[in-house]
Short mmCIF file of N, CA and C in Angstrom, two decimals:
data_model
loop_
_atom_site.label_atom_id
_atom_site.label_comp_id
_atom_site.label_asym_id
_atom_site.label_seq_id
_atom_site.Cartn_x
_atom_site.Cartn_y
_atom_site.Cartn_z
N MET V 264 0.82 -1.19 0.00
CA MET V 264 0.00 0.00 0.00
C MET V 264 0.87 1.26 0.00
N THR V 265 1.98 1.24 0.71
CA THR V 265 2.87 2.39 0.76
C THR V 265 3.45 2.68 -0.63
N ASN V 266 3.77 1.63 -1.40
CA ASN V 266 4.31 1.82 -2.74
C ASN V 266 3.30 2.52 -3.64
N ARG V 267 2.03 2.19 -3.51
CA ARG V 267 1.00 2.85 -4.32
C ARG V 267 0.95 4.33 -4.02
N PHE V 268 1.01 4.67 -2.73
CA PHE V 268 0.98 6.08 -2.36
C PHE V 268 2.23 6.80 -2.85
N ALA V 269 3.36 6.13 -2.79
CA ALA V 269 4.61 6.74 -3.27
C ALA V 269 4.54 6.99 -4.77
N VAL V 270 4.04 6.01 -5.53
CA VAL V 270 3.89 6.17 -6.98
C VAL V 270 2.88 7.26 -7.29
N PHE V 271 1.75 7.25 -6.59
CA PHE V 271 0.72 8.25 -6.80
C PHE V 271 1.25 9.64 -6.47
N GLY V 272 1.94 9.76 -5.34
CA GLY V 272 2.51 11.05 -4.94
C GLY V 272 3.56 11.52 -5.93
N GLY V 273 4.39 10.59 -6.39
CA GLY V 273 5.40 10.93 -7.39
C GLY V 273 4.78 11.38 -8.69
N THR V 274 3.69 10.72 -9.08
CA THR V 274 2.98 11.10 -10.30
C THR V 274 2.42 12.51 -10.18
N ILE V 275 1.85 12.83 -9.03
CA ILE V 275 1.30 14.17 -8.82
C ILE V 275 2.41 15.22 -8.88
N VAL V 276 3.53 14.95 -8.23
CA VAL V 276 4.65 15.90 -8.26
C VAL V 276 5.14 16.10 -9.68
N LEU V 277 5.32 15.00 -10.43
CA LEU V 277 5.76 15.10 -11.82
C LEU V 277 4.76 15.87 -12.66
N THR V 278 3.49 15.62 -12.45
CA THR V 278 2.45 16.32 -13.21
C THR V 278 2.50 17.82 -12.94
N VAL V 279 2.59 18.20 -11.67
CA VAL V 279 2.64 19.62 -11.31
C VAL V 279 3.88 20.27 -11.91
N LEU V 280 5.04 19.61 -11.81
CA LEU V 280 6.26 20.17 -12.38
C LEU V 280 6.18 20.29 -13.89
N ALA V 281 5.64 19.27 -14.53
CA ALA V 281 5.53 19.29 -15.99
C ALA V 281 4.55 20.37 -16.44
N LEU V 282 3.43 20.50 -15.77
CA LEU V 282 2.47 21.53 -16.14
C LEU V 282 3.02 22.91 -15.89
N ALA V 283 3.78 23.09 -14.84
CA ALA V 283 4.40 24.39 -14.59
C ALA V 283 5.39 24.72 -15.69
N THR V 284 6.13 23.73 -16.14
CA THR V 284 7.09 23.94 -17.23
C THR V 284 6.37 24.28 -18.52
N ILE V 285 5.34 23.53 -18.86
CA ILE V 285 4.59 23.80 -20.08
C ILE V 285 3.91 25.16 -19.99
N GLY V 286 3.41 25.52 -18.82
CA GLY V 286 2.76 26.80 -18.65
C GLY V 286 3.69 27.97 -18.88
N ARG V 287 4.96 27.83 -18.54
CA ARG V 287 5.94 28.88 -18.73
C ARG V 287 6.53 28.86 -20.13
N ALA V 288 6.62 27.70 -20.71
CA ALA V 288 7.31 27.56 -21.98
C ALA V 288 6.35 27.76 -23.14
N ASP V 289 6.94 28.08 -24.28
CA ASP V 289 6.17 28.14 -25.50
C ASP V 289 6.01 26.70 -25.99
N THR V 290 5.36 26.57 -27.14
CA THR V 290 5.21 25.23 -27.68
C THR V 290 6.59 24.67 -27.99
N ILE V 291 6.68 23.35 -28.06
CA ILE V 291 7.98 22.73 -28.31
C ILE V 291 8.08 22.27 -29.75
N SER V 292 9.29 22.17 -30.23
CA SER V 292 9.53 21.70 -31.59
C SER V 292 9.36 20.19 -31.63
N TYR V 293 9.27 19.66 -32.84
CA TYR V 293 9.17 18.22 -32.99
C TYR V 293 10.45 17.54 -32.51
N ALA V 294 11.59 18.18 -32.77
CA ALA V 294 12.87 17.61 -32.32
C ALA V 294 12.92 17.57 -30.80
N ASP V 295 12.47 18.65 -30.14
CA ASP V 295 12.45 18.66 -28.68
C ASP V 295 11.47 17.63 -28.14
N ALA V 296 10.34 17.45 -28.84
CA ALA V 296 9.36 16.45 -28.42
C ALA V 296 9.98 15.06 -28.46
N VAL V 297 10.68 14.77 -29.52
CA VAL V 297 11.34 13.46 -29.65
C VAL V 297 12.37 13.28 -28.55
N SER V 298 13.14 14.34 -28.27
CA SER V 298 14.15 14.25 -27.21
C SER V 298 13.52 14.01 -25.85
N LEU V 299 12.44 14.73 -25.55
CA LEU V 299 11.75 14.53 -24.27
C LEU V 299 11.21 13.11 -24.15
N LEU V 300 10.59 12.65 -25.22
CA LEU V 300 10.04 11.29 -25.19
C LEU V 300 11.15 10.25 -25.07
N ALA V 301 12.25 10.46 -25.77
CA ALA V 301 13.38 9.52 -25.66
C ALA V 301 13.92 9.50 -24.24
N ASN V 302 14.00 10.67 -23.63
CA ASN V 302 14.54 10.76 -22.27
C ASN V 302 13.59 10.13 -21.24
N ASP V 303 12.32 10.51 -21.30
CA ASP V 303 11.38 10.07 -20.26
C ASP V 303 10.66 8.77 -20.59
N CYS V 304 10.65 8.39 -21.86
CA CYS V 304 9.90 7.20 -22.26
C CYS V 304 10.77 6.15 -22.95
N GLY V 305 12.06 6.43 -23.08
CA GLY V 305 12.94 5.52 -23.82
C GLY V 305 12.86 4.08 -23.38
N SER V 306 12.93 3.85 -22.08
CA SER V 306 12.90 2.46 -21.60
C SER V 306 11.54 1.83 -21.85
N ASP V 307 10.48 2.62 -21.71
CA ASP V 307 9.13 2.09 -21.98
C ASP V 307 8.95 1.79 -23.46
N ILE V 308 9.49 2.66 -24.32
CA ILE V 308 9.39 2.43 -25.76
C ILE V 308 10.15 1.17 -26.14
N ARG V 309 11.37 1.02 -25.59
CA ARG V 309 12.15 -0.19 -25.88
C ARG V 309 11.43 -1.45 -25.39
N LYS V 310 10.76 -1.33 -24.27
CA LYS V 310 10.12 -2.50 -23.67
C LYS V 310 8.80 -2.85 -24.36
N TYR V 311 7.96 -1.84 -24.63
CA TYR V 311 6.60 -2.12 -25.11
C TYR V 311 6.39 -1.83 -26.59
N CYS V 312 7.27 -1.07 -27.20
CA CYS V 312 7.05 -0.63 -28.58
C CYS V 312 8.24 -0.99 -29.47
N LYS V 313 8.95 -2.01 -29.11
CA LYS V 313 10.16 -2.41 -29.83
C LYS V 313 9.85 -2.64 -31.31
N GLY V 314 10.70 -2.06 -32.14
CA GLY V 314 10.58 -2.28 -33.58
C GLY V 314 9.65 -1.32 -34.31
N LEU V 315 8.93 -0.48 -33.58
CA LEU V 315 8.04 0.47 -34.25
C LEU V 315 8.84 1.67 -34.73
N ASN V 316 8.48 2.16 -35.89
CA ASN V 316 9.11 3.35 -36.43
C ASN V 316 8.40 4.59 -35.91
N LEU V 317 9.15 5.69 -35.82
CA LEU V 317 8.54 6.96 -35.47
C LEU V 317 7.62 7.40 -36.60
N GLY V 318 6.72 8.27 -36.30
CA GLY V 318 5.83 8.82 -37.32
C GLY V 318 4.51 8.09 -37.37
N GLY V 319 3.55 8.77 -37.89
CA GLY V 319 2.22 8.18 -38.04
C GLY V 319 1.54 7.90 -36.72
N GLY V 320 2.08 8.41 -35.64
CA GLY V 320 1.45 8.21 -34.33
C GLY V 320 1.63 6.83 -33.74
N ARG V 321 2.50 6.02 -34.34
CA ARG V 321 2.66 4.63 -33.88
C ARG V 321 3.20 4.54 -32.45
N ILE V 322 4.20 5.35 -32.13
CA ILE V 322 4.77 5.31 -30.78
C ILE V 322 3.74 5.81 -29.77
N GLN V 323 3.07 6.90 -30.10
CA GLN V 323 2.03 7.43 -29.22
C GLN V 323 0.95 6.39 -28.97
N THR V 324 0.49 5.75 -30.03
CA THR V 324 -0.54 4.72 -29.90
C THR V 324 -0.06 3.57 -29.03
N CYS V 325 1.16 3.14 -29.25
CA CYS V 325 1.72 2.05 -28.47
C CYS V 325 1.78 2.42 -26.98
N LEU V 326 2.29 3.62 -26.68
CA LEU V 326 2.39 4.04 -25.27
C LEU V 326 0.99 4.16 -24.65
N GLU V 327 0.05 4.67 -25.40
CA GLU V 327 -1.31 4.80 -24.88
C GLU V 327 -1.95 3.43 -24.66
N GLN V 328 -1.69 2.47 -25.55
CA GLN V 328 -2.22 1.12 -25.39
C GLN V 328 -1.62 0.42 -24.18
N ASN V 329 -0.42 0.81 -23.79
CA ASN V 329 0.26 0.22 -22.64
C ASN V 329 0.28 1.18 -21.46
N GLU V 330 -0.68 2.07 -21.41
CA GLU V 330 -0.73 3.13 -20.41
C GLU V 330 -0.57 2.62 -18.98
N GLY V 331 -1.18 1.52 -18.65
CA GLY V 331 -1.08 0.98 -17.30
C GLY V 331 0.29 0.41 -16.96
N LYS V 332 1.10 0.18 -17.97
CA LYS V 332 2.42 -0.42 -17.76
C LYS V 332 3.56 0.59 -17.81
N VAL V 333 3.37 1.68 -18.56
CA VAL V 333 4.48 2.63 -18.72
C VAL V 333 4.66 3.46 -17.46
N SER V 334 5.85 4.03 -17.33
CA SER V 334 6.19 4.79 -16.12
C SER V 334 5.34 6.05 -16.02
N PRO V 335 5.08 6.50 -14.79
CA PRO V 335 4.33 7.73 -14.60
C PRO V 335 4.99 8.93 -15.28
N ALA V 336 6.32 9.00 -15.25
CA ALA V 336 7.02 10.11 -15.90
C ALA V 336 6.75 10.11 -17.40
N CYS V 337 6.74 8.95 -18.00
CA CYS V 337 6.47 8.83 -19.43
C CYS V 337 5.03 9.25 -19.73
N THR V 338 4.10 8.83 -18.92
CA THR V 338 2.70 9.18 -19.12
C THR V 338 2.51 10.69 -19.09
N VAL V 339 3.12 11.35 -18.12
CA VAL V 339 3.02 12.82 -17.99
C VAL V 339 3.69 13.50 -19.18
N THR V 340 4.89 13.05 -19.52
CA THR V 340 5.63 13.65 -20.64
C THR V 340 4.86 13.49 -21.94
N LEU V 341 4.33 12.31 -22.19
CA LEU V 341 3.56 12.06 -23.40
C LEU V 341 2.37 13.01 -23.49
N ALA V 342 1.63 13.16 -22.41
CA ALA V 342 0.47 14.05 -22.41
C ALA V 342 0.89 15.49 -22.68
N ASN V 343 1.98 15.94 -22.06
CA ASN V 343 2.45 17.31 -22.24
C ASN V 343 2.97 17.54 -23.66
N VAL V 344 3.68 16.57 -24.20
CA VAL V 344 4.19 16.68 -25.57
C VAL V 344 3.03 16.76 -26.55
N ILE V 345 2.05 15.91 -26.39
CA ILE V 345 0.89 15.91 -27.28
C ILE V 345 0.18 17.26 -27.23
N THR V 346 -0.03 17.77 -26.03
CA THR V 346 -0.69 19.07 -25.86
C THR V 346 0.10 20.18 -26.54
N SER V 347 1.40 20.21 -26.31
CA SER V 347 2.24 21.26 -26.87
C SER V 347 2.29 21.18 -28.40
N ILE V 348 2.43 20.00 -28.94
CA ILE V 348 2.47 19.84 -30.40
C ILE V 348 1.13 20.25 -31.01
N ARG V 349 0.03 19.89 -30.37
CA ARG V 349 -1.29 20.31 -30.88
C ARG V 349 -1.43 21.83 -30.86
N GLN V 350 -0.91 22.47 -29.80
CA GLN V 350 -0.94 23.94 -29.73
C GLN V 350 -0.11 24.54 -30.85
N ARG V 351 1.05 23.95 -31.12
CA ARG V 351 1.91 24.44 -32.20
C ARG V 351 1.20 24.29 -33.54
N GLN V 352 0.61 23.14 -33.79
CA GLN V 352 -0.10 22.92 -35.05
C GLN V 352 -1.28 23.88 -35.20
N ALA V 353 -2.01 24.11 -34.13
CA ALA V 353 -3.14 25.04 -34.18
C ALA V 353 -2.66 26.46 -34.47
N ALA V 354 -1.55 26.86 -33.86
CA ALA V 354 -1.00 28.20 -34.10
C ALA V 354 -0.54 28.33 -35.55
N GLN V 355 0.07 27.30 -36.09
CA GLN V 355 0.51 27.35 -37.48
C GLN V 355 -0.68 27.43 -38.43
N SER V 356 -1.75 26.70 -38.11
CA SER V 356 -2.94 26.71 -38.95
C SER V 356 -3.69 28.04 -38.90
N SER V 357 -3.69 28.67 -37.74
CA SER V 357 -4.47 29.90 -37.56
C SER V 357 -3.66 31.18 -37.73
N PHE V 358 -2.37 31.04 -38.02
CA PHE V 358 -1.47 32.18 -38.13
C PHE V 358 -2.02 33.26 -39.08
N ALA V 359 -2.39 32.88 -40.29
CA ALA V 359 -2.83 33.87 -41.29
C ALA V 359 -4.09 34.61 -40.83
N THR V 360 -4.99 33.91 -40.17
CA THR V 360 -6.21 34.54 -39.68
C THR V 360 -5.91 35.48 -38.52
N ILE V 361 -5.12 35.01 -37.57
CA ILE V 361 -4.79 35.82 -36.39
C ILE V 361 -4.00 37.07 -36.80
N CYS V 362 -3.12 36.92 -37.77
CA CYS V 362 -2.22 38.01 -38.16
C CYS V 362 -2.75 38.83 -39.33
N GLN V 363 -3.95 38.56 -39.78
CA GLN V 363 -4.51 39.23 -40.95
C GLN V 363 -4.42 40.76 -40.84
N HIS V 364 -4.81 41.33 -39.72
CA HIS V 364 -4.78 42.79 -39.52
C HIS V 364 -3.34 43.30 -39.57
N ASP V 365 -2.43 42.61 -38.88
CA ASP V 365 -1.03 43.04 -38.85
C ASP V 365 -0.38 42.92 -40.23
N ILE V 366 -0.74 41.88 -40.97
CA ILE V 366 -0.20 41.71 -42.32
C ILE V 366 -0.66 42.88 -43.19
N ALA V 367 -1.94 43.23 -43.11
CA ALA V 367 -2.48 44.34 -43.90
C ALA V 367 -1.84 45.67 -43.49
N GLN V 368 -1.56 45.83 -42.21
CA GLN V 368 -1.02 47.09 -41.72
C GLN V 368 0.47 47.25 -41.99
N TYR V 369 1.25 46.20 -41.76
CA TYR V 369 2.71 46.32 -41.81
C TYR V 369 3.35 45.69 -43.05
N CYS V 370 2.66 44.77 -43.68
CA CYS V 370 3.32 43.98 -44.74
C CYS V 370 2.44 43.82 -45.98
N LYS V 371 1.60 44.80 -46.27
CA LYS V 371 0.60 44.63 -47.35
C LYS V 371 1.22 44.43 -48.73
N SER V 372 2.39 44.96 -48.99
CA SER V 372 2.99 44.82 -50.32
C SER V 372 3.94 43.62 -50.41
N VAL V 373 4.09 42.89 -49.32
CA VAL V 373 5.02 41.75 -49.29
C VAL V 373 4.33 40.51 -49.84
N LYS V 374 5.03 39.78 -50.69
CA LYS V 374 4.48 38.57 -51.31
C LYS V 374 5.20 37.34 -50.77
N GLY V 375 4.47 36.27 -50.60
CA GLY V 375 5.04 35.00 -50.14
C GLY V 375 4.99 34.88 -48.63
N GLU V 376 4.50 33.73 -48.16
CA GLU V 376 4.30 33.53 -46.72
C GLU V 376 5.58 33.70 -45.91
N GLY V 377 6.69 33.17 -46.39
CA GLY V 377 7.96 33.31 -45.68
C GLY V 377 8.41 34.76 -45.58
N ASN V 378 8.19 35.51 -46.66
CA ASN V 378 8.55 36.93 -46.65
C ASN V 378 7.62 37.71 -45.72
N VAL V 379 6.35 37.36 -45.71
CA VAL V 379 5.39 38.01 -44.81
C VAL V 379 5.80 37.74 -43.37
N LEU V 380 6.16 36.52 -43.07
CA LEU V 380 6.59 36.16 -41.71
C LEU V 380 7.83 36.96 -41.32
N SER V 381 8.78 37.07 -42.22
CA SER V 381 9.98 37.87 -41.97
C SER V 381 9.62 39.33 -41.71
N CYS V 382 8.71 39.85 -42.49
CA CYS V 382 8.26 41.23 -42.31
C CYS V 382 7.60 41.40 -40.94
N LEU V 383 6.73 40.48 -40.58
CA LEU V 383 6.06 40.57 -39.27
C LEU V 383 7.06 40.49 -38.13
N ASN V 384 8.05 39.64 -38.28
CA ASN V 384 9.07 39.51 -37.23
C ASN V 384 9.87 40.79 -37.05
N LYS V 385 9.99 41.58 -38.11
CA LYS V 385 10.71 42.85 -38.03
C LYS V 385 9.84 43.98 -37.48
N ALA V 386 8.52 43.84 -37.57
CA ALA V 386 7.60 44.88 -37.10
C ALA V 386 7.48 44.76 -35.58
N THR V 387 8.10 45.66 -34.85
CA THR V 387 8.18 45.55 -33.39
C THR V 387 6.82 45.59 -32.72
N ARG V 388 5.87 46.29 -33.27
CA ARG V 388 4.53 46.34 -32.65
C ARG V 388 3.82 45.00 -32.70
N VAL V 389 4.16 44.18 -33.66
CA VAL V 389 3.55 42.85 -33.78
C VAL V 389 3.97 41.96 -32.62
N ASN V 390 5.15 42.18 -32.08
CA ASN V 390 5.68 41.34 -31.00
C ASN V 390 4.78 41.30 -29.78
N GLU V 391 4.06 42.37 -29.51
CA GLU V 391 3.29 42.48 -28.28
C GLU V 391 1.86 41.97 -28.38
N GLY V 392 1.36 41.73 -29.55
CA GLY V 392 -0.04 41.36 -29.71
C GLY V 392 -0.28 39.89 -29.94
N GLN V 393 -1.52 39.59 -30.32
CA GLN V 393 -1.91 38.21 -30.58
C GLN V 393 -1.12 37.60 -31.73
N CYS V 394 -0.83 38.40 -32.73
CA CYS V 394 -0.07 37.91 -33.88
C CYS V 394 1.33 37.48 -33.43
N GLY V 395 1.97 38.30 -32.63
CA GLY V 395 3.30 37.96 -32.13
C GLY V 395 3.27 36.67 -31.33
N GLN V 396 2.25 36.49 -30.51
CA GLN V 396 2.12 35.27 -29.73
C GLN V 396 1.85 34.07 -30.64
N ALA V 397 1.07 34.26 -31.68
CA ALA V 397 0.80 33.18 -32.64
C ALA V 397 2.09 32.75 -33.33
N ILE V 398 2.94 33.73 -33.67
CA ILE V 398 4.22 33.42 -34.31
C ILE V 398 5.10 32.62 -33.35
N ILE V 399 5.13 33.02 -32.10
CA ILE V 399 5.91 32.30 -31.09
C ILE V 399 5.36 30.89 -30.90
N ASP V 400 4.03 30.79 -30.74
CA ASP V 400 3.40 29.48 -30.52
C ASP V 400 3.59 28.55 -31.72
N ALA V 401 3.66 29.14 -32.92
CA ALA V 401 3.87 28.34 -34.13
C ALA V 401 5.31 27.86 -34.25
N GLY V 402 6.20 28.43 -33.40
CA GLY V 402 7.61 28.03 -33.43
C GLY V 402 8.42 28.77 -34.46
N TRP V 403 7.92 29.92 -34.91
CA TRP V 403 8.61 30.67 -35.96
C TRP V 403 9.39 31.84 -35.41
N ARG V 404 9.46 31.98 -34.12
CA ARG V 404 10.28 33.02 -33.49
C ARG V 404 10.87 32.44 -32.24
#
């Protein structure tokens, strides 16, 4: 019974620390996500997902299917990585809509998405608003 409480308490501490980190941090890159998962889930992946290739959600699916067996640290990290990557993808998808006003105001004659992004990054007023935050969340700044 003591071991259950220790595991449960450890899981709560890890969850609070992980959420505090995610709350302070911007979205993470795919490379950082892979590094976090390798660090916190590497042994679980080797044990339960041996031979699976990255991509297509196969590792995520495997870890979720073995949720009761994987380490609490891996479970927390996986949930945080998924949340952060979804936030990044949402920011990338909504960037043009969120930044529409700023694009019209600061970069109306600029052509090409990459050039528009470069223009917005140079416009200091954009840094403080929703558009600036969308650029950060999308991982482009």
